[in-house]
Amino acid sequence: MPDSKAIFVATKNAGKLHELRALFSGSGWRLETFGGYADVAEGTTSYAENAALKAAALREQLVAAGIAEAVLGDDSGIEVRALGGRPGVRSARYGGDGATWAERRALLRAELAASDSPDRGARFVCALHFISSDGSTVGVERDVAGLVADKDRGTAGFSYDPTFWYPPAAKTFGELSEEEKNAVSHRSRAVAALLGAAHFRRD
Ligand code: ITT
């Protein structure tokens, strides 16, 4: 394989970064982080907009540091149908800043129970926004459907994974191995779409 080229990822989320690195392995790209990456204030409108905001902010910060490389932003979330799609773009902040992930997952189940809806349908969504070193952009968005589990099951993955029941595997994402999650997840589908985009270029 020719020398890999760098993509700097605009994230402070270690779980995301870990998954993205695995999903890009063998693609010819190597994923890097920038120590000085200053998080952006995210909007509440769309994943695509937030992913673009993150990528543009990192690109600006890299240029200021004299680095002209490609960048990638990931904005994602979990949407619960009976809650009108919440927490959605606010998933990372659901339950307040001080809440633990176990508390956020429990709160989500409690809210669903309080809604009295029999519908446990949910989906994970991932938007990716890529900016090449010459400034051209590619945006993709993909999802994966599932259900809110009755309780936390498994400890793999991160954040909402233990409470996201994936019917085809009859397990939560928290019970899947890394490879199993990466074969079906919203993020893996978005990465596949990005890598397959006709105008996604490596040079
Ligand atoms: P960065 O903005 O620094 O990338 P973040 O965690 O704030 O990190 P987002 O604003 O995109 O990222 O929030 C996404 C949230 O959605 C994330 O914190 C999780 O709570 C949830 N999420 C997204 N993908 C997930 C996955 O694969 N498994 C579990 N939870 C996920």
Short mmCIF file of C-alpha atoms and ligand atoms in Angstrom, two decimals:
data_model
loop_
_atom_site.label_atom_id
_atom_site.label_comp_id
_atom_site.label_asym_id
_atom_site.label_seq_id
_atom_site.Cartn_x
_atom_site.Cartn_y
_atom_site.Cartn_z
CA MET A 1 0.00 0.00 0.00
CA PRO A 2 1.33 3.51 -0.77
CA ASP A 3 2.21 5.73 2.19
CA SER A 4 -0.88 6.57 4.18
CA LYS A 5 -2.08 10.14 4.32
CA ALA A 6 -3.26 11.88 7.46
CA ILE A 7 -6.77 12.85 8.46
CA PHE A 8 -6.99 14.85 11.68
CA VAL A 9 -10.14 13.97 13.62
CA ALA A 10 -12.08 16.74 15.39
CA THR A 11 -13.07 14.84 18.50
CA LYS A 12 -12.42 14.65 22.19
CA ASN A 13 -14.40 11.41 22.49
CA ALA A 14 -11.96 8.50 22.92
CA GLY A 15 -14.61 5.87 22.10
CA LYS A 16 -15.41 7.48 18.76
CA LEU A 17 -11.75 7.91 17.88
CA HIS A 18 -11.01 4.28 18.69
CA GLU A 19 -13.84 3.11 16.43
CA LEU A 20 -12.95 5.49 13.61
CA ARG A 21 -9.32 4.28 13.67
CA ALA A 22 -10.48 0.67 13.31
CA LEU A 23 -12.96 1.60 10.57
CA PHE A 24 -10.32 3.47 8.54
CA SER A 25 -7.67 0.76 8.90
CA GLY A 26 -6.69 -0.51 5.48
CA SER A 27 -8.21 2.55 3.78
CA GLY A 28 -4.90 4.24 3.05
CA TRP A 29 -5.67 6.98 5.54
CA ARG A 30 -4.21 7.22 9.04
CA LEU A 31 -6.21 9.08 11.65
CA GLU A 32 -4.42 11.65 13.77
CA THR A 33 -5.45 13.96 16.57
CA PHE A 34 -4.32 17.51 17.24
CA GLY A 35 -3.42 18.13 20.88
CA GLY A 36 -4.50 21.75 20.64
CA TYR A 37 -8.00 20.95 19.29
CA ALA A 38 -10.42 23.33 20.98
CA ASP A 39 -13.97 21.96 20.99
CA VAL A 40 -16.64 24.02 19.26
CA ALA A 41 -19.97 25.17 20.62
CA GLU A 42 -22.36 22.73 18.94
CA GLY A 43 -25.71 23.76 17.55
CA THR A 44 -29.01 21.99 18.08
CA THR A 45 -30.22 21.81 14.51
CA SER A 46 -28.57 18.87 12.81
CA TYR A 47 -25.81 16.30 13.06
CA ALA A 48 -24.54 17.37 9.64
CA GLU A 49 -24.21 20.97 10.72
CA ASN A 50 -22.37 20.03 13.90
CA ALA A 51 -20.02 17.65 12.10
CA ALA A 52 -19.20 20.45 9.64
CA LEU A 53 -18.67 22.94 12.49
CA LYS A 54 -16.23 20.57 14.22
CA ALA A 55 -14.27 19.87 11.03
CA ALA A 56 -14.08 23.55 10.06
CA ALA A 57 -12.93 24.55 13.55
CA LEU A 58 -10.15 21.96 13.57
CA ARG A 59 -9.09 22.90 10.06
CA GLU A 60 -8.76 26.53 11.13
CA GLN A 61 -6.77 25.55 14.21
CA LEU A 62 -4.44 23.34 12.14
CA VAL A 63 -3.87 26.05 9.54
CA ALA A 64 -2.97 28.47 12.35
CA ALA A 65 -0.42 25.88 13.51
CA GLY A 66 1.01 25.57 9.98
CA ILE A 67 -0.51 22.13 9.30
CA ALA A 68 -2.35 21.68 5.99
CA GLU A 69 -3.98 18.26 6.21
CA ALA A 70 -7.43 16.75 5.75
CA VAL A 71 -9.88 16.83 8.67
CA LEU A 72 -12.94 14.85 9.76
CA GLY A 73 -15.79 15.78 12.09
CA ASP A 74 -18.21 13.19 13.58
CA ASP A 75 -21.49 14.24 15.14
CA SER A 76 -23.72 11.48 16.37
CA GLY A 77 -26.47 10.64 18.79
CA ILE A 78 -29.25 8.33 19.86
CA GLU A 79 -32.89 9.05 19.00
CA VAL A 80 -35.80 7.45 20.83
CA ARG A 81 -39.01 7.39 18.78
CA ALA A 82 -41.43 7.65 21.73
CA LEU A 83 -39.51 10.70 22.95
CA GLY A 84 -39.92 12.51 19.65
CA GLY A 85 -36.34 11.74 18.65
CA ARG A 86 -34.70 12.96 21.83
CA PRO A 87 -31.98 13.16 23.02
CA GLY A 88 -30.71 13.29 19.40
CA VAL A 89 -28.14 15.99 18.76
CA ARG A 90 -28.07 16.63 22.51
CA SER A 91 -27.11 13.03 23.39
CA ALA A 92 -23.70 13.96 24.82
CA ARG A 93 -25.32 16.51 27.16
CA TYR A 94 -28.49 14.56 28.08
CA GLY A 95 -29.10 14.54 31.84
CA GLY A 96 -26.76 17.48 32.48
CA ASP A 97 -23.02 17.92 32.54
CA GLY A 98 -22.38 16.11 35.82
CA ALA A 99 -24.31 12.93 34.96
CA THR A 100 -22.46 9.62 34.57
CA TRP A 101 -23.15 7.45 31.52
CA ALA A 102 -24.93 4.91 33.70
CA GLU A 103 -27.17 7.71 35.00
CA ARG A 104 -27.90 8.95 31.48
CA ARG A 105 -28.84 5.48 30.30
CA ALA A 106 -31.10 4.98 33.34
CA LEU A 107 -32.69 8.40 32.76
CA LEU A 108 -33.41 7.51 29.14
CA ARG A 109 -35.19 4.31 30.21
CA ALA A 110 -37.07 6.18 32.95
CA GLU A 111 -38.25 8.82 30.47
CA LEU A 112 -39.37 6.12 28.09
CA ALA A 113 -41.26 4.31 30.87
CA ALA A 114 -42.91 7.60 31.87
CA SER A 115 -44.06 8.17 28.30
CA ASP A 116 -46.28 5.08 28.64
CA SER A 117 -45.52 4.22 25.04
CA PRO A 118 -45.10 0.55 24.15
CA ASP A 119 -42.76 1.66 21.35
CA ARG A 120 -39.11 1.08 22.38
CA GLY A 121 -37.78 1.97 18.91
CA ALA A 122 -34.54 3.93 18.72
CA ARG A 123 -31.76 4.64 16.31
CA PHE A 124 -28.15 5.73 16.42
CA VAL A 125 -27.21 8.35 13.84
CA CYS A 126 -23.73 9.37 12.68
CA ALA A 127 -22.89 12.31 10.43
CA LEU A 128 -19.34 12.64 9.11
CA HIS A 129 -17.93 15.75 7.50
CA PHE A 130 -14.62 15.49 5.66
CA ILE A 131 -12.55 18.42 4.39
CA SER A 132 -9.62 17.51 2.15
CA SER A 133 -6.31 19.34 2.34
CA ASP A 134 -7.36 21.39 -0.69
CA GLY A 135 -10.66 22.37 0.92
CA SER A 136 -13.17 20.15 -0.90
CA THR A 137 -15.82 18.62 1.35
CA VAL A 138 -17.84 15.41 1.65
CA GLY A 139 -20.71 14.94 4.10
CA VAL A 140 -22.54 11.68 4.82
CA GLU A 141 -25.10 10.54 7.38
CA ARG A 142 -26.14 6.98 8.27
CA ASP A 143 -28.11 5.26 11.02
CA VAL A 144 -28.77 1.89 12.61
CA ALA A 145 -32.12 0.87 14.04
CA GLY A 146 -32.65 -0.81 17.40
CA LEU A 147 -34.61 -0.71 20.62
CA VAL A 148 -34.04 0.73 24.08
CA ALA A 149 -33.08 -2.27 26.25
CA ASP A 150 -34.89 -2.91 29.55
CA LYS A 151 -31.62 -2.45 31.50
CA ASP A 152 -27.90 -2.07 30.88
CA ARG A 153 -26.51 -5.19 29.25
CA GLY A 154 -22.80 -5.62 28.57
CA THR A 155 -19.90 -3.25 29.12
CA ALA A 156 -18.36 -2.96 25.66
CA GLY A 157 -18.41 0.17 23.53
CA PHE A 158 -19.21 3.51 25.13
CA SER A 159 -21.98 5.84 26.26
CA TYR A 160 -25.41 4.44 25.27
CA ASP A 161 -24.15 1.12 23.88
CA PRO A 162 -25.26 -1.05 26.87
CA THR A 163 -28.86 0.14 26.49
CA PHE A 164 -29.09 -0.09 22.68
CA TRP A 165 -30.66 -3.45 21.79
CA TYR A 166 -29.79 -4.60 18.27
CA PRO A 167 -32.45 -7.16 17.22
CA PRO A 168 -30.47 -8.93 14.44
CA ALA A 169 -27.85 -9.95 17.04
CA ALA A 170 -30.34 -10.31 19.92
CA LYS A 171 -27.79 -8.37 22.02
CA THR A 172 -27.08 -4.80 22.98
CA PHE A 173 -24.16 -2.96 21.40
CA GLY A 174 -22.60 -3.26 24.87
CA GLU A 175 -22.59 -7.04 24.43
CA LEU A 176 -21.08 -7.01 20.94
CA SER A 177 -17.36 -7.32 20.33
CA GLU A 178 -15.64 -4.35 18.74
CA GLU A 179 -15.61 -6.18 15.41
CA GLU A 180 -19.30 -7.06 15.65
CA LYS A 181 -20.32 -3.47 16.43
CA ASN A 182 -18.06 -2.14 13.67
CA ALA A 183 -19.72 -4.45 11.15
CA VAL A 184 -23.16 -2.89 11.62
CA SER A 185 -23.00 0.43 13.47
CA HIS A 186 -24.17 3.85 12.31
CA ARG A 187 -20.53 4.97 12.37
CA SER A 188 -19.33 2.04 10.26
CA ARG A 189 -22.11 2.69 7.74
CA ALA A 190 -21.15 6.37 7.58
CA VAL A 191 -17.46 5.54 7.13
CA ALA A 192 -18.31 3.07 4.34
CA ALA A 193 -20.40 5.75 2.63
CA LEU A 194 -17.60 8.28 2.97
CA LEU A 195 -14.93 5.91 1.65
CA GLY A 196 -17.23 5.03 -1.25
CA ALA A 197 -18.12 8.61 -2.17
CA ALA A 198 -17.00 9.32 -5.72
CA HIS A 199 -15.56 12.65 -4.76
CA PHE A 200 -13.73 11.42 -1.64
CA ARG A 201 -10.12 11.72 -2.67
CA ARG A 202 -6.89 10.51 -1.19
CA ASP A 203 -4.62 12.92 -3.08
P1 ITT B 1 -16.87 15.20 20.16
O1 ITT B 1 -17.86 16.29 19.85
O2 ITT B 1 -15.62 15.71 20.83
O3 ITT B 1 -16.59 14.31 18.98
P2 ITT B 1 -19.02 14.14 21.79
O4 ITT B 1 -19.14 12.92 22.65
O5 ITT B 1 -19.41 15.46 22.41
O6 ITT B 1 -17.52 14.20 21.26
P3 ITT B 1 -21.22 14.30 19.97
O7 ITT B 1 -21.53 15.71 20.27
O8 ITT B 1 -21.26 13.83 18.55
O9 ITT B 1 -19.79 13.88 20.49
O10 ITT B 1 -22.19 13.41 20.84
C1 ITT B 1 -22.41 12.12 20.46
C2 ITT B 1 -23.02 11.39 21.62
O11 ITT B 1 -23.91 10.41 21.10
C3 ITT B 1 -21.94 10.63 22.36
O12 ITT B 1 -21.41 11.39 23.43
C4 ITT B 1 -22.73 9.45 22.84
O13 ITT B 1 -23.42 9.82 23.98
C5 ITT B 1 -23.73 9.20 21.73
N1 ITT B 1 -23.19 8.22 20.77
C6 ITT B 1 -22.80 8.46 19.50
N2 ITT B 1 -22.32 7.35 18.93
C7 ITT B 1 -22.41 6.39 19.85
C8 ITT B 1 -22.09 5.02 19.86
O14 ITT B 1 -21.53 4.43 18.82
N3 ITT B 1 -22.31 4.34 20.98
C9 ITT B 1 -22.86 4.92 22.06
N4 ITT B 1 -23.19 6.21 22.14
C10 ITT B 1 -22.98 6.94 21.04
#
